[in-house]
mmCIF file of C-alpha atoms in Angstrom:
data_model
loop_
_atom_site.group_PDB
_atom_site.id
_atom_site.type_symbol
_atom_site.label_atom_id
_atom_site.label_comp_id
_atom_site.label_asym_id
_atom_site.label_seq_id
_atom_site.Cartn_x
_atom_site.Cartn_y
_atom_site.Cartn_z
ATOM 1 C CA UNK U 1 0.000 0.000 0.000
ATOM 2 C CA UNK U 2 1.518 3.440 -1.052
ATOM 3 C CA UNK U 3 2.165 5.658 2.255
ATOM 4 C CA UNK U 4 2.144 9.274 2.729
ATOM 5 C CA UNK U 5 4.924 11.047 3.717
ATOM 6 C CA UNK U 6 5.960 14.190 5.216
ATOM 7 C CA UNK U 7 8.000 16.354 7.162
ATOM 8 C CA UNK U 8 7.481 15.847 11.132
ATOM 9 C CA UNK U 9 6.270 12.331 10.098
ATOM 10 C CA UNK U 10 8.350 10.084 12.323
ATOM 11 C CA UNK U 11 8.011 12.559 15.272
ATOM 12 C CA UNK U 12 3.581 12.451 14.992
ATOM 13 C CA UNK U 13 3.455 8.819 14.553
ATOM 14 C CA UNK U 14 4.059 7.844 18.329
ATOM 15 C CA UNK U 15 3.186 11.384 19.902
ATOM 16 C CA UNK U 16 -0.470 10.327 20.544
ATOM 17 C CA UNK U 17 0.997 7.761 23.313
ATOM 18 C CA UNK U 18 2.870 10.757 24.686
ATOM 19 C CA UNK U 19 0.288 12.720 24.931
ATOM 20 C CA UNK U 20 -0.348 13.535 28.847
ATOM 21 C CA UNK U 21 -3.756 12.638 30.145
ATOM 22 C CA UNK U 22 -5.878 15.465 31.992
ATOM 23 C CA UNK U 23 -8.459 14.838 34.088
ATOM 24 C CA UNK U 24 -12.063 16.671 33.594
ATOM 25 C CA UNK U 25 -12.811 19.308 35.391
ATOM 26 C CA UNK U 26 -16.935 19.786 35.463
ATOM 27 C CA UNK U 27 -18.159 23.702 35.422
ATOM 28 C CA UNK U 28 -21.033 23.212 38.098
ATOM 29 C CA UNK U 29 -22.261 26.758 36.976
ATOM 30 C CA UNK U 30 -22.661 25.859 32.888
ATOM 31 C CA UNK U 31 -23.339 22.513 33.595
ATOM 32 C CA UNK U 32 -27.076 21.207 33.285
ATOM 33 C CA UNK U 33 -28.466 18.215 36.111
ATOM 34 C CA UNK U 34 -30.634 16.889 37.534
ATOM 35 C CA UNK U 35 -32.237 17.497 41.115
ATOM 36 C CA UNK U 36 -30.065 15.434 43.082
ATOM 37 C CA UNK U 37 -27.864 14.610 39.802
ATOM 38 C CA UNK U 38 -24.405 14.471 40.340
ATOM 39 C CA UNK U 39 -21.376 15.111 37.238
ATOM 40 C CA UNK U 40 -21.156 12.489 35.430
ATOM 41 C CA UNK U 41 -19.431 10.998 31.724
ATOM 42 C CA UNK U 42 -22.653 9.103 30.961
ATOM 43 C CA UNK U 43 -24.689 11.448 28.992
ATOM 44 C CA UNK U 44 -23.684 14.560 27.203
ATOM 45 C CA UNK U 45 -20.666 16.305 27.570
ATOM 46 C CA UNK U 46 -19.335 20.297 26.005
ATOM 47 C CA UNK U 47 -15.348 20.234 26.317
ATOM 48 C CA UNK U 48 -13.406 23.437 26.222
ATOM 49 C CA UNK U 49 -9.668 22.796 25.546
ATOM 50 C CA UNK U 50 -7.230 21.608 23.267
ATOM 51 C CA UNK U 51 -9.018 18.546 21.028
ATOM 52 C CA UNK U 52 -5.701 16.673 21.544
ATOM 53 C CA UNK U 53 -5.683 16.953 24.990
ATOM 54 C CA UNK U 54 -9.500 16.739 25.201
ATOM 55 C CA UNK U 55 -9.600 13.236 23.201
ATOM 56 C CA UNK U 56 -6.904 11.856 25.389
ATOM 57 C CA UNK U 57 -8.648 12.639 28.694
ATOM 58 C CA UNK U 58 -12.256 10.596 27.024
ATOM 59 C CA UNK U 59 -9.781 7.850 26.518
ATOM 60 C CA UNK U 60 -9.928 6.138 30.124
ATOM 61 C CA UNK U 61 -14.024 5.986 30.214
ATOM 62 C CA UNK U 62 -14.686 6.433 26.035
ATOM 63 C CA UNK U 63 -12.246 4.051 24.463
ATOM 64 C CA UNK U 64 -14.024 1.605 22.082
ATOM 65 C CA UNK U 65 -17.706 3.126 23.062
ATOM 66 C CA UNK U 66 -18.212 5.769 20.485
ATOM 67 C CA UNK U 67 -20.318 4.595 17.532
ATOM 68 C CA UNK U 68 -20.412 7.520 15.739
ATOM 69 C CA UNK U 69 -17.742 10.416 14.860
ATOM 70 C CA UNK U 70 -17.712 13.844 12.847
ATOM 71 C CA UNK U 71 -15.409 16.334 13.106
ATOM 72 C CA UNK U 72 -14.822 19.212 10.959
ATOM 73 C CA UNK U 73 -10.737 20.013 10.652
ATOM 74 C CA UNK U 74 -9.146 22.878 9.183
ATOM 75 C CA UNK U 75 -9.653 23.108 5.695
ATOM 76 C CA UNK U 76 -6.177 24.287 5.309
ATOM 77 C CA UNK U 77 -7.584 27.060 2.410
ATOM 78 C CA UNK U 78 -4.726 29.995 3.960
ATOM 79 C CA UNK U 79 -7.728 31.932 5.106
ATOM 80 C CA UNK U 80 -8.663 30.048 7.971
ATOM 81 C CA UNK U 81 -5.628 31.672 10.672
ATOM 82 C CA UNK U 82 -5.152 28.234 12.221
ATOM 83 C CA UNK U 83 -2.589 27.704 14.213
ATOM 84 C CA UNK U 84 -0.272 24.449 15.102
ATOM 85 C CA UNK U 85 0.043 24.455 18.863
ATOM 86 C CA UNK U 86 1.106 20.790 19.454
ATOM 87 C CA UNK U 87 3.967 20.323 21.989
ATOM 88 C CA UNK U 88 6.759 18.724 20.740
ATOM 89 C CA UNK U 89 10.225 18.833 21.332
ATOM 90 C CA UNK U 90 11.833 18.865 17.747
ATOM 91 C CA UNK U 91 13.224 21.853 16.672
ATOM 92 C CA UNK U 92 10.856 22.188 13.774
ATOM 93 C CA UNK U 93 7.821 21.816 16.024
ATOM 94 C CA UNK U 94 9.629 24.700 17.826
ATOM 95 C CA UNK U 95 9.615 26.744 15.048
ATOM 96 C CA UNK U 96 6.107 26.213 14.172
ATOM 97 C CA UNK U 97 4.419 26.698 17.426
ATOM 98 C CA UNK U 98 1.927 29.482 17.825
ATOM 99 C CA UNK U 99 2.746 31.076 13.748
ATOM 100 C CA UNK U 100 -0.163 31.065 11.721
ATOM 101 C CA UNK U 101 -0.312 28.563 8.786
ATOM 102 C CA UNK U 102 -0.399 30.488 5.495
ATOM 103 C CA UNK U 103 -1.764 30.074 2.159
ATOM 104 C CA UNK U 104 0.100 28.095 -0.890
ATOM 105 C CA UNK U 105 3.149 29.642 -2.030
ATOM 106 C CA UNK U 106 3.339 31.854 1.455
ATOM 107 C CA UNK U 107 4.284 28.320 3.774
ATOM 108 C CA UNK U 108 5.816 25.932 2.337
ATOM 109 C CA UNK U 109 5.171 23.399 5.300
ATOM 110 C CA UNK U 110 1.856 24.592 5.461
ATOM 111 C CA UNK U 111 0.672 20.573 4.455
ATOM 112 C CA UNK U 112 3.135 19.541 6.397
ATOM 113 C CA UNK U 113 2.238 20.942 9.125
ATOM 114 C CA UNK U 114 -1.881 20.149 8.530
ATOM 115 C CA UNK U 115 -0.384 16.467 8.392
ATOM 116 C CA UNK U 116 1.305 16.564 11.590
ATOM 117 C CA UNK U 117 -1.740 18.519 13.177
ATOM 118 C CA UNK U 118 -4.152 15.658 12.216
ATOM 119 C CA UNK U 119 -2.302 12.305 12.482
ATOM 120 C CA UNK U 120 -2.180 12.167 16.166
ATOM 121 C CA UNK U 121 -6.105 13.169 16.799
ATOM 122 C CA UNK U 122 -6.960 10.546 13.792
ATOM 123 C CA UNK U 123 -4.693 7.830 16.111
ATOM 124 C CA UNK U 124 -6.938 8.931 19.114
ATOM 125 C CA UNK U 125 -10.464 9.029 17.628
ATOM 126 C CA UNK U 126 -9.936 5.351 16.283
ATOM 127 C CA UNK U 127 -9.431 4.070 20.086
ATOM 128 C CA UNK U 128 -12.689 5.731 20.955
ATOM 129 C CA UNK U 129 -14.508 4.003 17.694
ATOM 130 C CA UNK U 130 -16.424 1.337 18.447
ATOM 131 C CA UNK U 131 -16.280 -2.085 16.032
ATOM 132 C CA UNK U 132 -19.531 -1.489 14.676
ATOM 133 C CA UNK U 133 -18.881 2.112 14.790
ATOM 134 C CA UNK U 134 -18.048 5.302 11.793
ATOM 135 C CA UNK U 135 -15.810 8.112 11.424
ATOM 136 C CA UNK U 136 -17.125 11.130 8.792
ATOM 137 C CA UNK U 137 -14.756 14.211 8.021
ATOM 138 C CA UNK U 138 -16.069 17.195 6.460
ATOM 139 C CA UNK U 139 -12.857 18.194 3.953
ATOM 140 C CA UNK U 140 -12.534 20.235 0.602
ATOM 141 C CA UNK U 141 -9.848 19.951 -2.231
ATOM 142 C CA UNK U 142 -7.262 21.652 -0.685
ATOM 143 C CA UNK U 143 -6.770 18.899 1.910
ATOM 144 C CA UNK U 144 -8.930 15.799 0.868
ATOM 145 C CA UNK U 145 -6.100 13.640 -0.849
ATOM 146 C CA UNK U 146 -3.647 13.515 1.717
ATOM 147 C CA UNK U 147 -6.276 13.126 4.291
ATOM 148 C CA UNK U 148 -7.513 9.719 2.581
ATOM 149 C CA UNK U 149 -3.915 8.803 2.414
ATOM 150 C CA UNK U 150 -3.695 9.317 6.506
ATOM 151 C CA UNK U 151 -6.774 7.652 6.856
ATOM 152 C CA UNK U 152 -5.959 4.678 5.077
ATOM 153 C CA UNK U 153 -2.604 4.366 6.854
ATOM 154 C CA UNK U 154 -4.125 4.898 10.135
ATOM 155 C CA UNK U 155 -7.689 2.893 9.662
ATOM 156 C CA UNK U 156 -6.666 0.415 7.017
ATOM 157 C CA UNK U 157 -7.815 1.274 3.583
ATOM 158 C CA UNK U 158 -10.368 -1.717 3.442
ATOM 159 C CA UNK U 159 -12.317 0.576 6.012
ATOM 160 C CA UNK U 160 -13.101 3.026 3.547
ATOM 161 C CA UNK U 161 -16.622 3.412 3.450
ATOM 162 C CA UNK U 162 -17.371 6.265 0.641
ATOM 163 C CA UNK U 163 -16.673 9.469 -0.095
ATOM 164 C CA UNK U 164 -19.824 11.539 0.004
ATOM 165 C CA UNK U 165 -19.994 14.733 -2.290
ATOM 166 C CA UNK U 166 -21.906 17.412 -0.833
ATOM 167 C CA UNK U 167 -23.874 20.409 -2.998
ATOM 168 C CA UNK U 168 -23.014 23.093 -0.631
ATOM 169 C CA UNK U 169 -23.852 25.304 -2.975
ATOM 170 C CA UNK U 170 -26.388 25.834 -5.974
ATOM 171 C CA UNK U 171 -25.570 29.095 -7.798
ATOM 172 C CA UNK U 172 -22.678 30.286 -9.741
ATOM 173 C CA UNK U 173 -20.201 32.111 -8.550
ATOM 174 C CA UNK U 174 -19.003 34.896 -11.782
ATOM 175 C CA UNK U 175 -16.203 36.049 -9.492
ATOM 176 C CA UNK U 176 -14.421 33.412 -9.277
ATOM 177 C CA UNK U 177 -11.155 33.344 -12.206
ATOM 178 C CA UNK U 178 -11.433 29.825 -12.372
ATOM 179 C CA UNK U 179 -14.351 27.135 -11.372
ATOM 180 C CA UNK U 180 -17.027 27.738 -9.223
ATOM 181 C CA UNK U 181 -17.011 25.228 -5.925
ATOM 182 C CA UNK U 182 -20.343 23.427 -5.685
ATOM 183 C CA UNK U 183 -19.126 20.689 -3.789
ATOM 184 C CA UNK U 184 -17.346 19.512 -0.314
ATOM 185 C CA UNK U 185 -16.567 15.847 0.811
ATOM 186 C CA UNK U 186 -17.549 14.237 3.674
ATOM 187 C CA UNK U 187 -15.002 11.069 3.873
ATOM 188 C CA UNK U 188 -16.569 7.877 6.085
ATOM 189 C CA UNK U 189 -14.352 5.295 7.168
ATOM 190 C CA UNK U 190 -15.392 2.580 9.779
ATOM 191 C CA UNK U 191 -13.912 0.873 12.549
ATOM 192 C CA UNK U 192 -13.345 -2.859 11.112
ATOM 193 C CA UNK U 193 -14.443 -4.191 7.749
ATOM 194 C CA UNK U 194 -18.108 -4.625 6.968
ATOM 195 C CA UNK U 195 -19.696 -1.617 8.238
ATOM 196 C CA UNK U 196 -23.298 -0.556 7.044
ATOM 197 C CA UNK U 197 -24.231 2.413 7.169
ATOM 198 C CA UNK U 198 -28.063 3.499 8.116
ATOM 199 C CA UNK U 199 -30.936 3.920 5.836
ATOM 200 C CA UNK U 200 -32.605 6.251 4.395
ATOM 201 C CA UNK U 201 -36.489 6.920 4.977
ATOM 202 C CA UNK U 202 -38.526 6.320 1.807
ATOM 203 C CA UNK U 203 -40.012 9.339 0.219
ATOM 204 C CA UNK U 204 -42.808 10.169 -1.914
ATOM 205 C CA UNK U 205 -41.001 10.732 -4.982
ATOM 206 C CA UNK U 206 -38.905 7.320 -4.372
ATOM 207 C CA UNK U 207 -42.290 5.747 -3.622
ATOM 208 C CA UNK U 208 -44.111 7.124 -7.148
ATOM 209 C CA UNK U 209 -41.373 5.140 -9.382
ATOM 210 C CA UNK U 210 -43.624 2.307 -8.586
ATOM 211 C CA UNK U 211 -46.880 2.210 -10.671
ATOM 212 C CA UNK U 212 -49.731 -0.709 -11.321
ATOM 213 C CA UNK U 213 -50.447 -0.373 -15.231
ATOM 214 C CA UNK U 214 -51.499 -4.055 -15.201
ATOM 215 C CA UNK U 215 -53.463 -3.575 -11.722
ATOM 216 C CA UNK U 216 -51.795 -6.505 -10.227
ATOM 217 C CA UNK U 217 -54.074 -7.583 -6.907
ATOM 218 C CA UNK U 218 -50.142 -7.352 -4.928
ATOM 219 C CA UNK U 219 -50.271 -3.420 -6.117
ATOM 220 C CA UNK U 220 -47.368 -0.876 -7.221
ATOM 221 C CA UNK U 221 -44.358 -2.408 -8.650
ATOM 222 C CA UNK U 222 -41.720 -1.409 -10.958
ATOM 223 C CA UNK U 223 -39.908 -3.386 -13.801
ATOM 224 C CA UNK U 224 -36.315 -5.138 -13.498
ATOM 225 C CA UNK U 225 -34.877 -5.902 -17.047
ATOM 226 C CA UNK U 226 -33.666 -9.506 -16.681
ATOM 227 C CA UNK U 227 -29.984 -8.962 -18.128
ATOM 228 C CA UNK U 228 -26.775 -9.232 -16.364
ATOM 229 C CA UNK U 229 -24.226 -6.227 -16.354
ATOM 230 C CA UNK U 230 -21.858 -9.242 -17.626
ATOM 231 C CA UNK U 231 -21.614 -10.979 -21.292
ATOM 232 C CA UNK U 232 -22.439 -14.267 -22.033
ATOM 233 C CA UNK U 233 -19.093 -15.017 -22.334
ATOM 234 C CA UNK U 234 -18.398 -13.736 -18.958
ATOM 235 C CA UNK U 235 -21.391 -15.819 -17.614
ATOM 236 C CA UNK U 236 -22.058 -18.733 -19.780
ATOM 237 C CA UNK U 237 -23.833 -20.312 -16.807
ATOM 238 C CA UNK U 238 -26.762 -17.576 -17.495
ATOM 239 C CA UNK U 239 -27.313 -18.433 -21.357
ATOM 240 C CA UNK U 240 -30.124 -20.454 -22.016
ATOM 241 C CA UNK U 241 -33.097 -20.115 -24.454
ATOM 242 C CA UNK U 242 -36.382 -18.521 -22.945
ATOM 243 C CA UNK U 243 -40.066 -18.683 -24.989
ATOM 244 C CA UNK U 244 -41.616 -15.722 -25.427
ATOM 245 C CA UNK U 245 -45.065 -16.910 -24.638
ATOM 246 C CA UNK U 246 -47.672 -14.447 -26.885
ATOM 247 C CA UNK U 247 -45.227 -14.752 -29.861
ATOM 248 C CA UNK U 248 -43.617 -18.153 -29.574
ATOM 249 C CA UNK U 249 -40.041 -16.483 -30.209
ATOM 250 C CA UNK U 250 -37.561 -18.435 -28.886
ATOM 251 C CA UNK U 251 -35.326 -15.939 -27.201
ATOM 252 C CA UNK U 252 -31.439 -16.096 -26.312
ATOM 253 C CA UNK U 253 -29.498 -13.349 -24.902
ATOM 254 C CA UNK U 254 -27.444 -11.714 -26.588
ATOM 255 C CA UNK U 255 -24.600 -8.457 -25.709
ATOM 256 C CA UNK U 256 -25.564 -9.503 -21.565
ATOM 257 C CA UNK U 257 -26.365 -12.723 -20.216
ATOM 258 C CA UNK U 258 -29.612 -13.512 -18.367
ATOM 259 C CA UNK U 259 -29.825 -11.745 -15.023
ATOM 260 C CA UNK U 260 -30.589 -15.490 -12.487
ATOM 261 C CA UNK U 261 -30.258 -18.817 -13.831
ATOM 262 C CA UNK U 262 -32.663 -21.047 -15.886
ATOM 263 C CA UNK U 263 -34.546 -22.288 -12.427
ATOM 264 C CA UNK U 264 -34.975 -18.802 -11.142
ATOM 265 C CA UNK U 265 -36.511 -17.568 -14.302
ATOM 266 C CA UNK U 266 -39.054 -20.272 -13.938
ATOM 267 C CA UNK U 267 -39.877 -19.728 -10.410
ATOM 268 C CA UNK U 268 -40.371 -15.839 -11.184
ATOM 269 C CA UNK U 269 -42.785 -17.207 -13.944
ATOM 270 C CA UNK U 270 -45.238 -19.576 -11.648
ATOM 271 C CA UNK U 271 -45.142 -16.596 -9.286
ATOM 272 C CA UNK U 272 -46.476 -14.237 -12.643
ATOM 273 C CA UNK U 273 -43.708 -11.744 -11.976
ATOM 274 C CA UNK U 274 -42.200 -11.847 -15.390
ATOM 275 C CA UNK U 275 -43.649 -8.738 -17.439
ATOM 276 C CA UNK U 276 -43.472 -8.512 -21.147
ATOM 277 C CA UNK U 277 -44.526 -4.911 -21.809
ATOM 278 C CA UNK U 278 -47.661 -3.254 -22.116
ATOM 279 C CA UNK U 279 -48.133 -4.451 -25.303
ATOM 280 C CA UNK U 280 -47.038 -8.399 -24.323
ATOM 281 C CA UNK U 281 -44.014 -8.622 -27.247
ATOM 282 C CA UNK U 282 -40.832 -7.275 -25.833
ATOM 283 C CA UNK U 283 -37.735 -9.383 -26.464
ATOM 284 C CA UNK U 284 -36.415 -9.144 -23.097
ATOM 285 C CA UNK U 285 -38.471 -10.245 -20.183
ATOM 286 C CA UNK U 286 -38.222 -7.716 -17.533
ATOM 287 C CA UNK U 287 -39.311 -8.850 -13.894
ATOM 288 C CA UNK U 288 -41.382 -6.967 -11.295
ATOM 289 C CA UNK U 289 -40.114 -5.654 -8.135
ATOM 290 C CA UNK U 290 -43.140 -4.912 -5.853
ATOM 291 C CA UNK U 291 -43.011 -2.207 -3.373
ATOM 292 C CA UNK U 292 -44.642 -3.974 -0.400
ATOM 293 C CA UNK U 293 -41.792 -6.414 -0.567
ATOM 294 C CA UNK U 294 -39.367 -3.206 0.202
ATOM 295 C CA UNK U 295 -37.922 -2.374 3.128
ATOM 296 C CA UNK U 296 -38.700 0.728 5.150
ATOM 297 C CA UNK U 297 -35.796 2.754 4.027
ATOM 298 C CA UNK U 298 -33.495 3.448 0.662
ATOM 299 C CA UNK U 299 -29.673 2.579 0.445
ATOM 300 C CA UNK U 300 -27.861 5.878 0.999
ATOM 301 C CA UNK U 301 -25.586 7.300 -2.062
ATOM 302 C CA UNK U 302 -22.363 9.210 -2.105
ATOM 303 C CA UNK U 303 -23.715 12.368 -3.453
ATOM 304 C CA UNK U 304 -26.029 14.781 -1.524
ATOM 305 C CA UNK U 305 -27.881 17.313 -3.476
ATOM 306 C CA UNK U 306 -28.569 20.694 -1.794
ATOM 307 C CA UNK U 307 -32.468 20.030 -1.572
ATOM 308 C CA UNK U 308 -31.597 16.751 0.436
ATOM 309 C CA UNK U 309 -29.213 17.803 2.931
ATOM 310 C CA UNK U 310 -28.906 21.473 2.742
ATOM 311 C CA UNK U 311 -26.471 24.407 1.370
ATOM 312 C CA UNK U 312 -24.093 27.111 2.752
ATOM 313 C CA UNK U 313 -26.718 29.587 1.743
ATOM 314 C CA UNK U 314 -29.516 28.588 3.220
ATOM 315 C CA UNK U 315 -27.222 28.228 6.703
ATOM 316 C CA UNK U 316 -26.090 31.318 6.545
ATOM 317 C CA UNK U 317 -29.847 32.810 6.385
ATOM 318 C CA UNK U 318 -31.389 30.757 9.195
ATOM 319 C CA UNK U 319 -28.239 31.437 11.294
ATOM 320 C CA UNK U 320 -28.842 35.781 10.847
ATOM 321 C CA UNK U 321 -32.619 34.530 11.506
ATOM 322 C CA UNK U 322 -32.207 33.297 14.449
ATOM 323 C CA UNK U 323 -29.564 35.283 16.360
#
């Protein structure tokens, strides 16, 4: 597996063990109880400090329990006026301490130095993961390779999940030189192989794909062409000759193999799912897919339009609304 590296590299790798634990202190006076309640790790928690410090002091009661993680890093854009505070003893570290990372061609170690920030805190949140548990980072071009890079090296790159593109925007921007930015990624990696992720609730318009134009008694469904994304050559298992039965055409398949094999084609025929158009001659048999068999929710998918989860704009306007 290709590796990233960069300068500061062999220094961050270890550092998360060095990190020194803190305990908690609880703020009686912001904090929110119970009658009677006393401070407690259990429920939810605000931490003010350092995240590196912050994620080593949830390590003693959190590690392994967290199912699900987001964070939001730096983007590293130049604009941002973060600043790499970790305590090291290296000289570089030394020199980097407390300066303000600049933009591309202003700090040269400006990646470097993102690298170094994250690799630690990535170490850290996978001990709090749990097995069946997810990580998603919010990222944008400027940082997004290398961070899949760290992420495979610390995670394991069979733990990538998907990489989810998010509209944060939906108009064009005519001051911008170059393109216009519509999108940000959202990168999910999980905890051991096998993950799956959540469902989505059915909607209406997911729900009105399925129609009855035959008024089958079992209600809405919607039509499966019975091909295989492979060739018959590819799947010679799935060629066989099927009879069209209103012309008698004696049908074999021909750039893609049949989707199931010979004995699932007849099963889908004594249980009259096999649909030959509305006028009864098409060539290929298609097979229905009713929507009472379906579950309750949709498989998620990688990209996330601005009606479905949102935009920048829209934000920004409920934010001035309500403060």
């Amino acid at each position: 597996m290709p590796v990233i590296q960069f300068k500061g590299k062999t220094a961050v790798e270890t550092h998360h063990h060095t990190v020194p634990h803190h305990t908690l202190d609880f703020d009686a006076k912001l904090s929110v109880l119970d009658k009677g309640e006393k401070p407690n790790l259990e429920g939810n928690i605000i931490i003010e400090g350092d995240n590196l410090l912050a994620l080593k002091a949830l390590l003693p009661t959190h590690a392994g329990k967290i199912k699900c993680i987001y964070i939001d890093p730096p983007y590293n854009t130049g604009n941002e006026g973060w600043v790499y505070n970790d305590n090291l003893t290296q000289p570089q570290f030394k020199e980097w301490i407390g300066q303000t990372v600049g933009k591309e061609g202003e700090d040269a170690t400006r990646h470097d130095k993102w690298c170094c920030m994250m690799y630690p805190r990535l170490q850290l949140l996978k001990e709090l993961l749990r097995d069946d548990g997810a990580i998603f980072i919010s990222i944008d071009d400027n940082e997004v390779h290398h961070l899949r890079m760290l992420m495979d090296e610390i995670f394991g790159e069979q733990n990538f999940a998907t990489q989810i593109e998010w509209q944060k925007r939906y108009t064009r921007s005519n001051n911008t030189e170059g393109f216009t930015t519509m999108t940000e990624h959202i990168v999910i990696y999980s905890k051991v192989p096998g993950w799956k992720p959540n469902q989505f609730d059915r909607d209406e318009a997911a729900d009105a794909r399925y129609t009855n134009p035959d008024n089958d008694p079992r209600g809405p469904w919607k039509s499966i062409p019975f091909l295989n994304p492979l060739s018959p050559e590819e799947r010679p298992n799935l060629v066989y000759t099927i009879t069209q039965p209103n012309t008698g055409e004696k049908l074999k398949p021909g750039r893609k193999a049949w989707r199931a094999s010979h004995e699932r084609f007849e099963q889908y025929v004594s249980e009259k799912r096999v649909w030959w158009g509305m006028n009864g001659k098409s060539r290929v048999p298609n097979i229905k897919r009713f929507l009472n068999e379906l579950s309750d929710g949709m498989t998620p998918i990688s990209f996330w339009s601005h009606e479905f989860a949102g935009n920048t704009d829209d934000a920004n306007n409920e934010l001035k609304t309500i403060f």
